[in-house]
Coordinates of C-alpha atoms in Angstrom, one line a residue:
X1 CA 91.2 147.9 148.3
X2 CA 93.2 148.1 144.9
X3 CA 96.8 146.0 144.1
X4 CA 99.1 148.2 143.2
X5 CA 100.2 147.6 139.4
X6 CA 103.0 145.3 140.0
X7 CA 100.8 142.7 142.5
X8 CA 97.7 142.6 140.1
X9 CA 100.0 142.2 137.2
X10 CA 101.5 139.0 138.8
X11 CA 98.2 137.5 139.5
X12 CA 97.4 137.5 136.0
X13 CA 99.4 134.0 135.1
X14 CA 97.7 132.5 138.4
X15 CA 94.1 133.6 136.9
X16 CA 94.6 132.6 133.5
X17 CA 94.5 129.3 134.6
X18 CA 92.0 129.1 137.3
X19 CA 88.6 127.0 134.9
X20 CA 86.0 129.4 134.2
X21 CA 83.7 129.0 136.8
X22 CA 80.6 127.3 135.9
X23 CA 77.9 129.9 137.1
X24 CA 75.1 128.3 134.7
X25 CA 74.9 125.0 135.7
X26 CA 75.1 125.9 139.3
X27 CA 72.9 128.9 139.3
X28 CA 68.8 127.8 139.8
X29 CA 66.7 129.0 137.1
X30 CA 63.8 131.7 138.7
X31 CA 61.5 128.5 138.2
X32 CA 63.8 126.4 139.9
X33 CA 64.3 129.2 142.9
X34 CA 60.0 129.4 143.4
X35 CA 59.6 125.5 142.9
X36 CA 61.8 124.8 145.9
X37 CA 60.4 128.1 148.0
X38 CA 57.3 126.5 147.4
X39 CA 58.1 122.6 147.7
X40 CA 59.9 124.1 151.8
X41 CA 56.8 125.9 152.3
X42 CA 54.5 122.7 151.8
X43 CA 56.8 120.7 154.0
X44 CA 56.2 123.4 156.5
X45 CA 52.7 122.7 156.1
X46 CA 53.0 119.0 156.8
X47 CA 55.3 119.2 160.2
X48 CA 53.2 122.1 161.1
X49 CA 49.8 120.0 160.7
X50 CA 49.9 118.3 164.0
X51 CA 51.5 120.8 166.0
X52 CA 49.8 121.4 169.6
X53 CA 47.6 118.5 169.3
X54 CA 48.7 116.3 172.7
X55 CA 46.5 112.8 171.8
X56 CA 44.6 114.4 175.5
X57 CA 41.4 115.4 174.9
X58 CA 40.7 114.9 171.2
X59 CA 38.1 116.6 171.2
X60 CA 38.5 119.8 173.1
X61 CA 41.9 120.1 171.3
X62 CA 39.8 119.8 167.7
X63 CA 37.6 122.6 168.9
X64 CA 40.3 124.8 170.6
X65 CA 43.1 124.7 168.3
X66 CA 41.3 124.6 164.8
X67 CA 42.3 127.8 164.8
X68 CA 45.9 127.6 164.7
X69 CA 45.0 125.4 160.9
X70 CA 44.6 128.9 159.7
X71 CA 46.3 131.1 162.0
X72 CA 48.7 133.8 161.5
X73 CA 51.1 131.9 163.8
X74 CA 51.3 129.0 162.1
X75 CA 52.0 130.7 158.9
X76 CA 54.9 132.8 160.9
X77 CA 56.4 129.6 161.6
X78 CA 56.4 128.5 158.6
X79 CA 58.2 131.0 157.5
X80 CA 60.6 131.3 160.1
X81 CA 61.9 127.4 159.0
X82 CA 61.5 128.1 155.1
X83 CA 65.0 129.3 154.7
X84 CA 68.7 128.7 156.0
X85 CA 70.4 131.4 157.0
X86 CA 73.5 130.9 154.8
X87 CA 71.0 130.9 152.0
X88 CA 71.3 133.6 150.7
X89 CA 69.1 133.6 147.4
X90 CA 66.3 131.5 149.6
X91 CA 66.4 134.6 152.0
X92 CA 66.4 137.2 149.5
X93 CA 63.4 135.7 148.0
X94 CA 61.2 134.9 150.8
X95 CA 61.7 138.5 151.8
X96 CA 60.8 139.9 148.5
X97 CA 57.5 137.9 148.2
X98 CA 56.6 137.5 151.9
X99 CA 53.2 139.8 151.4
X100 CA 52.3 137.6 148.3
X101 CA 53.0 134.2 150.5
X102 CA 50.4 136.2 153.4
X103 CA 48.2 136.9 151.1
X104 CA 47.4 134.1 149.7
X105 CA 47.7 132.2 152.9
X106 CA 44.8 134.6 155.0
X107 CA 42.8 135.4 151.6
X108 CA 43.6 133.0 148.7
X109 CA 44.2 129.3 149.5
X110 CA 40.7 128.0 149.7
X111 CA 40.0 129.7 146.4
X112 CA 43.4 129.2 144.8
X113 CA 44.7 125.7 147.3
X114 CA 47.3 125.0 144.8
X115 CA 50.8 127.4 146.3
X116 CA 52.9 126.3 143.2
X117 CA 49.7 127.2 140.2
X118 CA 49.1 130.3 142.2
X119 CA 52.4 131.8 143.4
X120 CA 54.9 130.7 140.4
X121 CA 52.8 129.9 137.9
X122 CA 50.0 132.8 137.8
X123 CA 51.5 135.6 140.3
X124 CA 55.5 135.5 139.5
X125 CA 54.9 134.0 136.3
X126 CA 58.4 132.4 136.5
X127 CA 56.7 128.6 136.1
X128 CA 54.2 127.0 133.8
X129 CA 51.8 124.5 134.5
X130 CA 53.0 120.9 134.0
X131 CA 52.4 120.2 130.2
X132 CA 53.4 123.3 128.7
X133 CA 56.8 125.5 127.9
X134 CA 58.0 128.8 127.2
X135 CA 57.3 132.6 127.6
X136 CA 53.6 131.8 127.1
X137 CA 53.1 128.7 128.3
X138 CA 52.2 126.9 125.1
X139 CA 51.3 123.1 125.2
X140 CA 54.3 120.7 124.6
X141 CA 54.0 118.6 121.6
X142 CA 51.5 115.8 121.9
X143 CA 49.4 117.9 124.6
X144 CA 50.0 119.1 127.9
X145 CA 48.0 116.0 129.2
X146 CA 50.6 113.4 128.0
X147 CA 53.4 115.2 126.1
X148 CA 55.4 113.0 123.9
X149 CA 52.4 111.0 124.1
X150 CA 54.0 110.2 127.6
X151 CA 57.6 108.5 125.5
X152 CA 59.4 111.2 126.2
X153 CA 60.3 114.4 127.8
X154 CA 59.1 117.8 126.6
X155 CA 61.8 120.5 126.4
X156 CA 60.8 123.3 128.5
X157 CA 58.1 121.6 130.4
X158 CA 56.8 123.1 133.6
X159 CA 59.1 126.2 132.6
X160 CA 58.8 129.8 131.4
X161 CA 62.2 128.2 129.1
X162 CA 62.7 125.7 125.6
X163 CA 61.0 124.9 122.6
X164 CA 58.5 122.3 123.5
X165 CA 60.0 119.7 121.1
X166 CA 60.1 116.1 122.5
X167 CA 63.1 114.5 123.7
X168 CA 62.3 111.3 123.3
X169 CA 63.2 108.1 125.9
X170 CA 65.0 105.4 124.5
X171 CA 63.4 102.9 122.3
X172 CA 61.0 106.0 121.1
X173 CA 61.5 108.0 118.1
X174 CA 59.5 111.1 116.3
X175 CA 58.2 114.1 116.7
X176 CA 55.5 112.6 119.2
X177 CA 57.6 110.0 120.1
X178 CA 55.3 107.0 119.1
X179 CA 57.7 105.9 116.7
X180 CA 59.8 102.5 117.4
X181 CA 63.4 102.8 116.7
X182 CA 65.6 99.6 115.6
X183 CA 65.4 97.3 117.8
X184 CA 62.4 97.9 119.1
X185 CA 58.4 97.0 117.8
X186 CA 55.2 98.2 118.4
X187 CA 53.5 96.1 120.6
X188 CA 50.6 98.5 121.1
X189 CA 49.8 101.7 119.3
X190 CA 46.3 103.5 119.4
X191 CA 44.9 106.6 119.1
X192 CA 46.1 107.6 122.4
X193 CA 49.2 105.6 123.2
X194 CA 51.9 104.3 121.2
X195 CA 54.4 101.3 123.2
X196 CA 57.6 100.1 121.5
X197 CA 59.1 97.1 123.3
X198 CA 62.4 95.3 122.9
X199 CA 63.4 92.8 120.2
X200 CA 65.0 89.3 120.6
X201 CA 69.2 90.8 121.0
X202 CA 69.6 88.8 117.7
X203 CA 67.4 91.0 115.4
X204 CA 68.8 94.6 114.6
X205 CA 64.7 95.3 113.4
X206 CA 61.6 93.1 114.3
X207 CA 58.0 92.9 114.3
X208 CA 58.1 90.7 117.4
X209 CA 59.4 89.4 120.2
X210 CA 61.0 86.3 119.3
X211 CA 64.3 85.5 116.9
X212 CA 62.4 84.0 114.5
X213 CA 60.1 87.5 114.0
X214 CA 63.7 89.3 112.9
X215 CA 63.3 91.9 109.9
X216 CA 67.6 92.1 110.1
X217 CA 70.0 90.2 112.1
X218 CA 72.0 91.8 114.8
X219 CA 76.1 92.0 114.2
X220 CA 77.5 88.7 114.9
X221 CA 73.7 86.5 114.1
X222 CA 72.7 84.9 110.9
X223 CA 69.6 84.0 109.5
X224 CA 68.9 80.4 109.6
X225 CA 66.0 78.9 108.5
X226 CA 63.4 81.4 109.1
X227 CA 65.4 82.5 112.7
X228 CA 68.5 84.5 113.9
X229 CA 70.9 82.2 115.1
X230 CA 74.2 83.3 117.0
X231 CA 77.8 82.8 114.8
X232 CA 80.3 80.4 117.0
X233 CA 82.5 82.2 118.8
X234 CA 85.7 81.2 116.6
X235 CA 83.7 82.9 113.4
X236 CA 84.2 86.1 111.7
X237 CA 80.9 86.0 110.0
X238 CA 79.1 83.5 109.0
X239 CA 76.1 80.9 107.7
X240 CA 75.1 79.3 110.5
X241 CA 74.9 78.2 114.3
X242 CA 78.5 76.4 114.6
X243 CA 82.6 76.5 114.2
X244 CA 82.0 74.6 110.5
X245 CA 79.5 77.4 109.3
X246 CA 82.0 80.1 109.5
X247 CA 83.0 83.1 106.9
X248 CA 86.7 83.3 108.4
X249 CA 88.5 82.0 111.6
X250 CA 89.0 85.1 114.3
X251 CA 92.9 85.1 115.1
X252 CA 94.0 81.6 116.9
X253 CA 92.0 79.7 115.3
X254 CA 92.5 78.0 111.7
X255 CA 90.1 76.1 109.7
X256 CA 91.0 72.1 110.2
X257 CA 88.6 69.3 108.6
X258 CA 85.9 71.8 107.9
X259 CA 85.8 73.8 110.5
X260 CA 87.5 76.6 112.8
X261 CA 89.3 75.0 115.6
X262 CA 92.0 76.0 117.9
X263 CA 95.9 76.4 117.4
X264 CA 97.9 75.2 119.1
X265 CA 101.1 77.6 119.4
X266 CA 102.3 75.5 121.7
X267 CA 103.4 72.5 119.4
X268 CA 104.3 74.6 116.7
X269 CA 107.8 73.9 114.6
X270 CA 108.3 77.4 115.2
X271 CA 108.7 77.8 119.4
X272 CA 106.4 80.4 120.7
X273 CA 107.9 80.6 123.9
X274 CA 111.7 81.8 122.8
X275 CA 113.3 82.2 126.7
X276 CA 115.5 79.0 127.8
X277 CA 113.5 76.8 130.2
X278 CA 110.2 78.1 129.6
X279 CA 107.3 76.5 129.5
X280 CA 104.4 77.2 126.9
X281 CA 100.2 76.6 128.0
X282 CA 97.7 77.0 125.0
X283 CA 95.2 78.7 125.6
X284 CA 91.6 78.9 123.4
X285 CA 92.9 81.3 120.5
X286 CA 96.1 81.9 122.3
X287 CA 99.1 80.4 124.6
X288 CA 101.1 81.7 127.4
X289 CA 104.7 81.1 128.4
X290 CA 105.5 80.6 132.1
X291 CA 108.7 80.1 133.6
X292 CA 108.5 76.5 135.8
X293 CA 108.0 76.7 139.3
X294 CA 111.0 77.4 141.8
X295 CA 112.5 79.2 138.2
X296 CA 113.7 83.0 138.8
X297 CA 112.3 85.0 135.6
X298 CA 114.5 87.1 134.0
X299 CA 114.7 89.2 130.9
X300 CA 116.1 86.3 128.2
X301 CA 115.8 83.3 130.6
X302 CA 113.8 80.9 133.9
X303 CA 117.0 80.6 135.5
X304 CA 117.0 77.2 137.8
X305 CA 117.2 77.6 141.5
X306 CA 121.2 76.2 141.5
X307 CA 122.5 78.7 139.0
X308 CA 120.3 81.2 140.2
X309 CA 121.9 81.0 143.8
X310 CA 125.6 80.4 141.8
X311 CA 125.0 83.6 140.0
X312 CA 124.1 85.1 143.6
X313 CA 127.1 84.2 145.3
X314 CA 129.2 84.8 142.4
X315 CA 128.4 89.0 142.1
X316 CA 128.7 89.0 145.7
X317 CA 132.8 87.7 145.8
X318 CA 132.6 90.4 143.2
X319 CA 132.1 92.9 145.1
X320 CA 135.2 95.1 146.4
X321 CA 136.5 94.3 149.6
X322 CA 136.3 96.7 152.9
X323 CA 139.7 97.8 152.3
X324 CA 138.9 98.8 148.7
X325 CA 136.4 101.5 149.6

């Protein structure tokens, strides 16, 4: 049914801003769609497996129902529970490839036992095997037996999709990922695998594990003799473990007989705390002003409980009378 003119024409405002919907990332891939027809199908297998088999006569049911491994009703069962029926794409799948799923089921899976290989890898040719990428299912970098020399994640892998370039996890680096980024050091590297482990958090580089095996000091750490140590605190910067080795005092503190130390707002000439009545608390680097207990806190002022309650009663006689209104 069309809106007339007018209708349509007032929709537009409401459409404009409706969010695009996002019909990519929702939408599975034809890989994707095969993968789970296939990953349904093999659960089908496995709550099919024991089906009709009492724990009676073992063997008698062994001998009788072997057939029903095999059987054309057990695969029509299994098809029956591959798909929901609000799925639609599940649905419109299974019924476009149902002869290829019978065929290989009656004909194919002794020779061929692997569904997934068979059916989306080799048939549909929608998949590739594990290890490999794109239209022609080219090896990822570093192999298809351990791409990214197994430090990383292939782009593309398993799919008929990317470029096969690494994407490599963190502490890896390189084309192969068998780098070490900062941070990290090779702990063991061979022709085959290449591991990057952690440094000590006070070396930006390392060649070890410890803070004394530091190529660079981490933000914040300094070398001292032969080993990262951590600036105090109260430094910005500085030459080693300690308030009296610091570059500059952070804000709060002030350098007093050598070293960065704590001021104290509080007992400043200069009153930190400006409202009448209130109290001041120092505080490491800083101070906070609290009104005393029982005090009302107002804008300019703790107001004791006496005046507070004289204030009270004073705006109430202030108030106009009954007979005023």
């Amino acid at each position: 049914m069309c809106l007339p003119r007018r209708a349509a024409l007032g929709l537009l405002p409401l459409l404009l801003l409706l969010p695009p919907a996002p019909e990519a990332a929702k939408k599975p891939t034809p890989c994707q769609r095969c993968r789970g027809l296939v990953d349904k199908f093999n659960q089908g297998l496995v709550d099919t497996a024991k089906k009709n088999f009492g724990g009676g006569n073992t063997a008698w049911e062994e001998k009788t129902l072997s057939k029903y491994k095999s059987s054309e009703i057990r695969l029509l069962e299994i098809l029956e529970g591959l798909c929901e029926s609000s799925d639609f794409e599940c649905n419109q799948m299974l019924e476009a490839q149902e002869e290829h799923l019978e065929a290989w089921w009656l004909q194919l899976k002794n020779e061929y036992p692997d569904l997934f290989e068979w059916f989306c890898v080799k048939t549909l040719k929608v998949c590739c095997s594990p290890g490999t990428y794109g239209p022609d299912c080219l090896a990822c970098q570093g192999g298809s037996q351990r791409p990214c020399s197994g430090n990383g994640h292939c782009s593309g892998d398993g799919s008929r999709q990317g470029d096969g370039s690494c994407r490599c996890h963190v502490g890896y680096q390189g084309p192969l990922c068998t780098d070490c980024m900062d941070g990290y050091f090779s702990s063991l590297r061979n022709e085959t695998h290449s591991v990057c482990t952690a440094c000590d958090e006070s070396c930006k580089t390392c060649s070890g594990p410890t803070n004394r095996d530091c190529g660079e000091c981490e933000v914040g750490w300094v070398l001292d003799e032969g080993a990262c140590v951590e600036c105090d605190s109260s430094c910005v910067g500085c030459t080693g473990e300690g308030p009296g080795n610091c570059k500059e005092c952070i804000p709060g503190y002030a350098r007093e007989h050598g070293q960065c130390a704590d001021v104290d707002e509080c007992s400043l000439a200069e009153k930190a705390c400006v409202r009448k009545n209130e109290n001041c608390y120092n505080t490491p680097g800083s101070y906070v002003c609290v009104c005393p207990d029982g005090f009302e806190e107002t804008e300019d002022a703790c107001v004791p409980p006496a005046e507070a309650e004289a204030t009270e009663e004073e705006s109430l006689t202030q108030l106009p009378g009954h007979e005023d209104l």
